[in-house]
């Protein structure tokens, strides 16, 4: 029987890896569909808003990586136990995304002079502001980002934050042991460890 | 007795109005706290990540406007009935936000020449791409953005999309009757109509 879920993305970790981690962790069988960059222009219009990743399930197709990850997290008990707990998780995940968007802006800036200025600002202000607070939050939550236990916020951090380093070529979490520990903790979960060994080797 | 919820934002609609609409619709009593711009620098550091809006409830304070709106929507039955339904709502709300961020980029661009190019691109490509699809989605959902019934996605559209017009000085939905109808439908709900009459008059 075909898996109940199909996750479609490019052949990379990018915005799909959080959902892949969540499904691997929870033992959800899924089709890991990877579209070649050269094929994308021809098929892009078939997808909602021409975006990837998308999740297909029961004949329906939905876009938006965070929405998909949130849904999957609920299926495998990586979500909150009530609405307020889910709010606490959602708020931290949206805050990761605020930081991610600042790094994406650096990535896409074409003007070399401006790029330099953005990177200086990231290192001087943005990273310290966000990462110091993240570090405090994880300390307060006994080694996790929310609720004092493992949630999909930790999965999001473990899969998204390595991209920060890759794009900026800065070891962003060098001085933040708690933030490094979250990455390591997620990556050491048996199902995740196995997936990291098995997954296609890609640049990003 | 003090209201169970306190929503703090600047004295404007901005990123707080979706949550205000949701609480007014559902009859949730809340303190509508509005911070003066000139007071903000002194108190900013007291708020999570120095951001507004925040929601305070039971001694806890949480940032992130969409996370807050999603939580409140669940309290007043403007959310889905199961996880997949919530995914469908979340995906469309995140897609509004993708569009919003492109308009925010226009707003903050300082270079006049670049600003002109961004606006041309918005009008020529971005708006048609997004709004045509939104229009189809609303048509398919019997006049709503998701699930064929009123959800917080409609509240989000009614409160966020007027800002698109204000920033770009374009009547973005002139040719999209379904999208206009969603705004009108939400604004005509008795509790919302009353709130629009009563709320502080602000520029944005």
Short mmCIF file of C-alpha atoms in Angstrom, two decimals, chain A residues 7-186:
data_model
loop_
_atom_site.label_atom_id
_atom_site.label_comp_id
_atom_site.label_asym_id
_atom_site.label_seq_id
_atom_site.Cartn_x
_atom_site.Cartn_y
_atom_site.Cartn_z
CA UNK A 7 5.95 15.27 1.02
CA UNK A 8 7.23 17.02 -2.08
CA UNK A 9 10.20 19.39 -2.08
CA UNK A 10 13.42 19.99 -3.94
CA UNK A 11 16.34 17.57 -3.46
CA UNK A 12 17.53 19.27 -0.28
CA UNK A 13 16.83 19.68 3.41
CA UNK A 14 15.73 23.33 3.31
CA UNK A 15 12.14 23.95 4.34
CA UNK A 16 11.14 20.28 4.23
CA UNK A 17 13.55 18.72 6.71
CA UNK A 18 11.57 19.70 9.82
CA UNK A 19 8.59 17.72 8.54
CA UNK A 20 10.78 14.82 7.45
CA UNK A 21 12.33 14.68 10.95
CA UNK A 22 8.89 14.77 12.58
CA UNK A 23 7.59 11.91 10.43
CA UNK A 24 10.73 9.83 10.93
CA UNK A 25 10.54 10.42 14.70
CA UNK A 26 6.87 9.41 14.82
CA UNK A 27 7.21 6.44 12.49
CA UNK A 28 4.89 7.96 9.87
CA UNK A 29 5.55 6.28 6.55
CA UNK A 30 5.77 8.86 3.76
CA UNK A 31 6.82 9.25 0.16
CA UNK A 32 9.86 11.56 0.14
CA UNK A 33 9.39 13.10 -3.30
CA UNK A 34 12.29 15.28 -4.50
CA UNK A 35 11.91 17.45 -7.56
CA UNK A 36 14.90 18.30 -9.73
CA UNK A 37 15.54 22.05 -10.07
CA UNK A 38 15.56 21.70 -13.87
CA UNK A 39 12.09 20.10 -13.88
CA UNK A 40 10.52 22.69 -11.57
CA UNK A 41 9.68 25.48 -14.09
CA UNK A 42 7.50 23.09 -16.13
CA UNK A 43 5.52 21.72 -13.18
CA UNK A 44 5.51 24.69 -10.79
CA UNK A 45 2.03 25.86 -11.79
CA UNK A 46 0.49 22.55 -10.67
CA UNK A 47 1.33 23.33 -7.03
CA UNK A 48 -0.61 25.67 -4.70
CA UNK A 49 0.90 29.15 -5.17
CA UNK A 50 3.76 27.52 -7.09
CA UNK A 51 5.43 26.68 -3.79
CA UNK A 52 7.25 23.79 -2.18
CA UNK A 53 7.14 21.95 0.16
CA UNK A 54 3.65 20.55 -0.14
CA UNK A 55 2.03 17.74 1.80
CA UNK A 56 -0.41 15.41 0.05
CA UNK A 57 -2.82 13.30 2.08
CA UNK A 58 -6.23 11.79 1.27
CA UNK A 59 -6.25 13.45 -2.15
CA UNK A 60 -5.58 16.93 -0.77
CA UNK A 61 -2.45 19.04 -1.29
CA UNK A 62 -1.37 21.80 1.11
CA UNK A 63 1.56 24.24 0.97
CA UNK A 64 3.44 26.10 3.75
CA UNK A 65 6.26 24.37 5.60
CA UNK A 66 5.42 25.55 9.13
CA UNK A 67 1.73 24.73 8.82
CA UNK A 68 2.64 21.26 7.55
CA UNK A 69 5.16 20.68 10.37
CA UNK A 70 2.61 21.83 12.98
CA UNK A 71 0.01 19.40 11.61
CA UNK A 72 2.45 16.48 11.53
CA UNK A 73 3.72 17.28 15.03
CA UNK A 74 0.17 16.88 16.34
CA UNK A 75 0.00 13.40 14.78
CA UNK A 76 3.11 12.22 16.64
CA UNK A 77 2.64 13.93 20.04
CA UNK A 78 5.28 16.62 19.51
CA UNK A 79 2.65 19.33 20.00
CA UNK A 80 1.14 20.87 23.14
CA UNK A 81 -1.52 19.27 25.33
CA UNK A 82 -3.83 22.26 25.13
CA UNK A 83 -4.34 25.46 23.12
CA UNK A 84 -2.11 27.59 25.33
CA UNK A 85 0.73 25.06 25.14
CA UNK A 86 0.41 25.12 21.37
CA UNK A 87 0.54 28.92 21.45
CA UNK A 88 3.83 28.77 23.37
CA UNK A 89 5.31 26.42 20.76
CA UNK A 90 3.95 28.43 17.82
CA UNK A 91 5.33 31.70 19.18
CA UNK A 92 8.88 30.39 19.46
CA UNK A 93 8.71 28.77 16.01
CA UNK A 94 7.48 32.06 14.50
CA UNK A 95 10.37 33.81 16.25
CA UNK A 96 12.87 31.38 14.68
CA UNK A 97 11.26 32.33 11.40
CA UNK A 98 11.72 36.05 12.03
CA UNK A 99 15.43 35.39 12.48
CA UNK A 100 15.52 33.09 9.44
CA UNK A 101 13.98 35.80 7.25
CA UNK A 102 16.71 38.26 8.25
CA UNK A 103 19.31 35.70 7.17
CA UNK A 104 17.43 35.00 3.95
CA UNK A 105 17.50 38.76 3.23
CA UNK A 106 21.30 38.61 3.57
CA UNK A 107 21.42 35.59 1.27
CA UNK A 108 19.43 37.29 -1.50
CA UNK A 109 21.09 40.72 -1.31
CA UNK A 110 22.95 41.27 -4.59
CA UNK A 111 24.82 44.48 -3.71
CA UNK A 112 28.14 43.42 -2.17
CA UNK A 113 28.46 46.57 -0.07
CA UNK A 114 24.97 46.15 1.39
CA UNK A 115 25.58 42.45 1.94
CA UNK A 116 28.60 43.32 4.07
CA UNK A 117 26.57 45.80 6.11
CA UNK A 118 23.77 43.27 6.68
CA UNK A 119 26.26 40.63 7.86
CA UNK A 120 27.89 43.10 10.26
CA UNK A 121 24.47 43.93 11.64
CA UNK A 122 23.60 40.24 12.00
CA UNK A 123 26.79 39.55 13.95
CA UNK A 124 26.73 42.70 16.05
CA UNK A 125 23.04 43.03 16.89
CA UNK A 126 20.65 40.45 15.47
CA UNK A 127 22.36 37.20 16.49
CA UNK A 128 23.18 38.36 20.05
CA UNK A 129 19.64 39.68 20.54
CA UNK A 130 17.91 36.52 19.40
CA UNK A 131 20.38 33.87 20.50
CA UNK A 132 20.86 35.25 24.03
CA UNK A 133 17.11 35.10 24.56
CA UNK A 134 16.82 31.66 22.96
CA UNK A 135 19.60 30.43 25.26
CA UNK A 136 17.71 31.76 28.32
CA UNK A 137 14.47 30.18 27.14
CA UNK A 138 16.09 26.77 26.67
CA UNK A 139 17.76 27.03 30.08
CA UNK A 140 14.40 27.85 31.67
CA UNK A 141 12.72 24.96 29.83
CA UNK A 142 15.13 22.27 31.04
CA UNK A 143 16.97 21.92 27.75
CA UNK A 144 14.03 22.42 25.39
CA UNK A 145 12.48 25.37 23.61
CA UNK A 146 9.02 25.05 25.10
CA UNK A 147 6.98 23.33 27.81
CA UNK A 148 10.04 21.82 29.49
CA UNK A 149 9.87 18.83 27.14
CA UNK A 150 10.59 17.73 23.59
CA UNK A 151 8.29 19.44 21.06
CA UNK A 152 8.38 20.24 17.38
CA UNK A 153 9.96 23.60 18.25
CA UNK A 154 13.14 21.65 19.03
CA UNK A 155 12.84 19.80 15.71
CA UNK A 156 12.43 23.12 13.96
CA UNK A 157 15.54 24.51 15.63
CA UNK A 158 17.61 21.40 14.88
CA UNK A 159 16.70 21.45 11.20
CA UNK A 160 16.54 25.19 10.45
CA UNK A 161 19.36 26.70 12.50
CA UNK A 162 22.24 24.85 10.75
CA UNK A 163 21.22 26.83 7.66
CA UNK A 164 22.01 30.06 9.54
CA UNK A 165 25.64 28.96 9.84
CA UNK A 166 25.82 27.75 6.29
CA UNK A 167 24.52 30.99 4.80
CA UNK A 168 26.49 33.40 6.99
CA UNK A 169 29.61 31.19 7.34
CA UNK A 170 29.51 32.02 11.06
CA UNK A 171 29.38 29.40 13.84
CA UNK A 172 26.33 31.18 15.20
CA UNK A 173 25.89 29.01 18.29
CA UNK A 174 29.56 28.74 19.31
CA UNK A 175 28.84 30.66 22.53
CA UNK A 176 25.43 29.19 23.20
CA UNK A 177 25.86 25.71 24.70
CA UNK A 178 22.15 25.23 25.38
CA UNK A 179 21.27 25.94 21.74
CA UNK A 180 23.91 23.51 20.54
CA UNK A 181 22.63 20.90 23.00
CA UNK A 182 19.11 21.12 21.52
CA UNK A 183 20.48 20.39 18.05
CA UNK A 184 22.52 17.48 19.39
CA UNK A 185 19.62 16.10 21.43
CA UNK A 186 17.29 15.98 18.43
#
